[in-house]
Tab-separated table of C-alpha atoms in Angstrom:
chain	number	residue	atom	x	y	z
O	1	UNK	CA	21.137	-6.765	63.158
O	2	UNK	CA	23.373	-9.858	62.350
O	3	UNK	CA	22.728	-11.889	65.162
O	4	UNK	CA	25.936	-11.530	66.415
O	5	UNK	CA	26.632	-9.645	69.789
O	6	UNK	CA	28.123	-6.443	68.913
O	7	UNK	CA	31.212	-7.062	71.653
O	8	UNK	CA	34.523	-8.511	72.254
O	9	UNK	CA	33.504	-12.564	72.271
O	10	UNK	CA	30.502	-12.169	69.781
O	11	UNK	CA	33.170	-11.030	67.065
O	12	UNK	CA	35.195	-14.525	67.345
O	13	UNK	CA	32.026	-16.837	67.750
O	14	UNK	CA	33.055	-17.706	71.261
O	15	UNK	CA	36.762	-18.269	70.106
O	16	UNK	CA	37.764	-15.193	71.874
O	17	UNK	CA	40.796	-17.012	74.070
O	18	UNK	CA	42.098	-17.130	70.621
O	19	UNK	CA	42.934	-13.295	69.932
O	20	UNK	CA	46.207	-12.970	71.466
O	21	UNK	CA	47.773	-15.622	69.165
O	22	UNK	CA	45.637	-14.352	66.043
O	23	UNK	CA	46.766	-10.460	66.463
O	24	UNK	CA	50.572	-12.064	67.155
O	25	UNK	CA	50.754	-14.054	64.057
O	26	UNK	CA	49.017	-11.108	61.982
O	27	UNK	CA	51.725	-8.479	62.755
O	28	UNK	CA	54.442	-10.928	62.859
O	29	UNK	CA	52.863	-11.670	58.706
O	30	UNK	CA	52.825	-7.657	58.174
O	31	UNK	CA	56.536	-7.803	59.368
O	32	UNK	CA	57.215	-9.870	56.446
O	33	UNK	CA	56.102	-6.748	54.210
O	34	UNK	CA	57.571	-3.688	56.290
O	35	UNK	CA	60.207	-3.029	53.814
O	36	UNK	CA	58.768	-0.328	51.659
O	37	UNK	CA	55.034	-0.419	53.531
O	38	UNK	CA	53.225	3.066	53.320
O	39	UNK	CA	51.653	3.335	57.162
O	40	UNK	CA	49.285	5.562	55.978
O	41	UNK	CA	46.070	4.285	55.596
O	42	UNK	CA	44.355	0.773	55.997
O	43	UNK	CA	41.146	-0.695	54.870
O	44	UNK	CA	39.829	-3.170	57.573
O	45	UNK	CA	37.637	-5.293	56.085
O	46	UNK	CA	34.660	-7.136	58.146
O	47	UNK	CA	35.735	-5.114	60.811
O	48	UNK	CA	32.928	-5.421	63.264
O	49	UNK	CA	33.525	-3.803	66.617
O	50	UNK	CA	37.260	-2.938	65.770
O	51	UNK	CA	38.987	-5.814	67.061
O	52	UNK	CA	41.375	-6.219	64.556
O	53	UNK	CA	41.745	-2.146	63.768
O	54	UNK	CA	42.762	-1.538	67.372
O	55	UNK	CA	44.802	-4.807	68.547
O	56	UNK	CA	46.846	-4.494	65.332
O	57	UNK	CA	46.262	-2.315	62.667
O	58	UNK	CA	46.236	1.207	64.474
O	59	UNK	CA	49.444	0.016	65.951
O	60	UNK	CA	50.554	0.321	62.217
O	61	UNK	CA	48.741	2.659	60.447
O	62	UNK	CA	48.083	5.918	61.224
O	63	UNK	CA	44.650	5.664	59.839
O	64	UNK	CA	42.514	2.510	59.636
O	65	UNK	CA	38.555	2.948	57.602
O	66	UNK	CA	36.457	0.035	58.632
O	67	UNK	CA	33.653	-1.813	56.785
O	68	UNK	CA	31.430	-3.876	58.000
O	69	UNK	CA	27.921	-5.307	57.011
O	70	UNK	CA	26.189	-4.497	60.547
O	71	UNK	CA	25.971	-0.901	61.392
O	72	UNK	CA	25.257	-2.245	65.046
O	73	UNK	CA	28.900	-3.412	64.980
O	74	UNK	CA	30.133	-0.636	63.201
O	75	UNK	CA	28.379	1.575	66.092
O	76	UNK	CA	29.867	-0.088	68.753
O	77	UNK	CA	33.343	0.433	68.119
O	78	UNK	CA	33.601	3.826	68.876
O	79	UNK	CA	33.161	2.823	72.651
O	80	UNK	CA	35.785	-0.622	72.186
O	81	UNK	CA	38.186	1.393	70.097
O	82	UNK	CA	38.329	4.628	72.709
O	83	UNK	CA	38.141	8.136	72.052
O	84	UNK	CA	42.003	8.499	70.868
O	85	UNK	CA	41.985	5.582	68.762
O	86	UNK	CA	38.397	5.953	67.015
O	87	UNK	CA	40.012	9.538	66.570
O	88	UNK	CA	41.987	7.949	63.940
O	89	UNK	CA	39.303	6.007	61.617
O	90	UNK	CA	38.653	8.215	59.213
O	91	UNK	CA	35.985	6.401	58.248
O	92	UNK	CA	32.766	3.774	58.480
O	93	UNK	CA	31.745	2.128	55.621
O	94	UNK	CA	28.265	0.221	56.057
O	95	UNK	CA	28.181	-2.141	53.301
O	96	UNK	CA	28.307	-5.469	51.868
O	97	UNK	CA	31.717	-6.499	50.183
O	98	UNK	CA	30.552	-7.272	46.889
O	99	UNK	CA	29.242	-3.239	47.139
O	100	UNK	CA	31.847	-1.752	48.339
O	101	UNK	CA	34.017	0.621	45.442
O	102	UNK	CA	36.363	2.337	46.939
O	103	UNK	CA	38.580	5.107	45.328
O	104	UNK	CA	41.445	4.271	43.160
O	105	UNK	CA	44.976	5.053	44.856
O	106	UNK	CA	43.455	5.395	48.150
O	107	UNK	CA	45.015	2.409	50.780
O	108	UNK	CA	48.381	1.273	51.597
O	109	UNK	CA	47.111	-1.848	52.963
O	110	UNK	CA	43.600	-3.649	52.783
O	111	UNK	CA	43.305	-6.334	55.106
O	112	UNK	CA	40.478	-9.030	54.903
O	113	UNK	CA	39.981	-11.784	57.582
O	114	UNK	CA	37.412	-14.314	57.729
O	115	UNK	CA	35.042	-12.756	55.572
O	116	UNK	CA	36.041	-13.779	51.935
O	117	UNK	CA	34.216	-17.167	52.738
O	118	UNK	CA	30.629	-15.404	52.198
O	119	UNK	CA	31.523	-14.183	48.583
O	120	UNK	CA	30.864	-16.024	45.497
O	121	UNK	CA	34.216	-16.602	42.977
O	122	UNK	CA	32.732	-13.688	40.595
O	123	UNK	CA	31.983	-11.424	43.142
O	124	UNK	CA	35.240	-12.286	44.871
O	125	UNK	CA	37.503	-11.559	42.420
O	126	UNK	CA	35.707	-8.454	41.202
O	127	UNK	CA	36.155	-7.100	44.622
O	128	UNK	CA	39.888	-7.767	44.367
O	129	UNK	CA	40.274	-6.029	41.269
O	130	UNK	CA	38.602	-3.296	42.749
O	131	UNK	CA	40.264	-2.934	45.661
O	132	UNK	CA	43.686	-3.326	43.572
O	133	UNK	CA	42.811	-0.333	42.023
O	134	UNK	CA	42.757	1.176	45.442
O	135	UNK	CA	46.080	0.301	46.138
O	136	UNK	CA	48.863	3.322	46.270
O	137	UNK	CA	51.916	2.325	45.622
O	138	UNK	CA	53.780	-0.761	47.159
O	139	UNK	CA	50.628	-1.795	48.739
O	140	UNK	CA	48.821	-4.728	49.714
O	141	UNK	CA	46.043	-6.826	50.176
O	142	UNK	CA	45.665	-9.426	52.907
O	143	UNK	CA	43.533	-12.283	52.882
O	144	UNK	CA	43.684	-14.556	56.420
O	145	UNK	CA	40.984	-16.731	56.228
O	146	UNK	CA	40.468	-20.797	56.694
O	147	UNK	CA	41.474	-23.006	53.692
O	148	UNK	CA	40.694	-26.678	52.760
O	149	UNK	CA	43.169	-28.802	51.745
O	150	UNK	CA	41.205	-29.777	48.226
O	151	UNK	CA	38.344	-28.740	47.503
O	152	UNK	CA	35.690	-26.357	48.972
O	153	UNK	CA	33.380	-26.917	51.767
O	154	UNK	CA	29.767	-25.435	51.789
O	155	UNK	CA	28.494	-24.554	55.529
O	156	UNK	CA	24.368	-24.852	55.030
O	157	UNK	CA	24.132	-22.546	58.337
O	158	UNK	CA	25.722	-19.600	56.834
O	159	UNK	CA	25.814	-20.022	53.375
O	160	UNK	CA	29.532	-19.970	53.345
O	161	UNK	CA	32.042	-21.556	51.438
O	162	UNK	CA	35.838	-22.153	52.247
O	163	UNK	CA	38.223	-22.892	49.258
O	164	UNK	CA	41.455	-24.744	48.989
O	165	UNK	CA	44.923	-23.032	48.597
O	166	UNK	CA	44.821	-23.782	45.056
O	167	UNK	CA	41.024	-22.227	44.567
O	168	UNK	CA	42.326	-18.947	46.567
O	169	UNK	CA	45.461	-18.833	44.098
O	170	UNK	CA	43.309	-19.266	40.793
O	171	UNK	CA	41.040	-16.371	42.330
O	172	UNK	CA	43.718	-13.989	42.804
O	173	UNK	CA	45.223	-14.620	39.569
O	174	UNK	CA	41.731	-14.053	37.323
O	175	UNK	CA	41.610	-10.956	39.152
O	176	UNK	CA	45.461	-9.676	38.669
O	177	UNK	CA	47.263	-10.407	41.916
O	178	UNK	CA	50.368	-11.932	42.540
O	179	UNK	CA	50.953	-13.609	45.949
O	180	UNK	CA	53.771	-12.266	47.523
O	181	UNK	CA	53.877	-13.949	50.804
O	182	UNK	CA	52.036	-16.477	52.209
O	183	UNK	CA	51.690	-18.977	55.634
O	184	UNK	CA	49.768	-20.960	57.539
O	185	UNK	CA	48.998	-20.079	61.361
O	186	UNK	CA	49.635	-22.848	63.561
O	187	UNK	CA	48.283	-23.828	66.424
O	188	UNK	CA	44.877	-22.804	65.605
O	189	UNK	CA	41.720	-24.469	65.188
């Protein structure tokens, strides 16, 4: 167990007033990349419950796989996603990040949100050059996560560490990627 309530306001640490804005701003960002986007299949990564596979990325994708480290989340979404929409994930993956190698050619999208803060540089950027392996064609990888302005900042509690704009950039790049698009959400804390 993760210590986390495996339902709607345990997923967002009490921030859950903020979801409507969050899913808004995603798909409003996936916009940006709708010209030539495969709506096949998506990779949801620190999915939890399903919170972000069913208030944005099933209303994509045909298909959504989730991965999460807490099977007690994982579990639970089958009851917050709803028979017709759990109907469409393919697949659970029960699994830390850093162990996580999926197939080559396999997603049109992997999307990762606030969970890239509890991987270290090396294991972070061998995870993207995993995963873009796994891209098909015209896909992408999303990262929405916090960002410092300089610097890094190390959270004791969790072990976590959030990295600048510039650390992010220097990641992707060791491992391959190219940014394509990128923004800030407003109005957030």
């Amino acid at each position: 167990s993760s210590g986390i309530n495996a339902e709607y306001g345990g997923m967002l640490g009490g921030y859950g007033s903020l979801t409507h804005s969050d899913l808004c701003s995603s798909a409003q960002f996936i916009a940006k990349l709708y010209t030539g986007l495969n709506t096949e299949l998506a990779l949801d990564c620190g999915a939890g419950i399903g919170r972000v596979t069913k208030g944005l990325l099933l209303n994509i994708f045909d298909r959504v796989e989730m991965i999460d480290t807490c099977q007690e989340h994982l579990d639970s979404a089958q009851e917050y996603l709803g028979e017709e929409m759990f109907a469409r994930v393919p697949a659970q993956h029960c699994c830390g990040l850093e162990d996580f190698h999926p197939a080559p050619n396999t997603y049109d999208l992997v999307w990762m949100q606030w969970v890239i803060i509890y991987l270290s540089d090396y294991d972070f950027i061998e995870l993207l050059a995993r995963f873009k392996k796994s891209l098909k064609k015209d896909g992408y990888i999303i990262i929405k996560d916090n960002v410092t302005r300089t610097g890094c900042e190390l959270d004791d509690s969790d072990s976590s560490v959030t990295r600048s704009d510039y650390q992010l950039k220097q990641i992707f790049k060791r491992a391959g990627l190219q940014v394509v698009v990128d923004s800030y959400q407003k109005n957030f804390p």
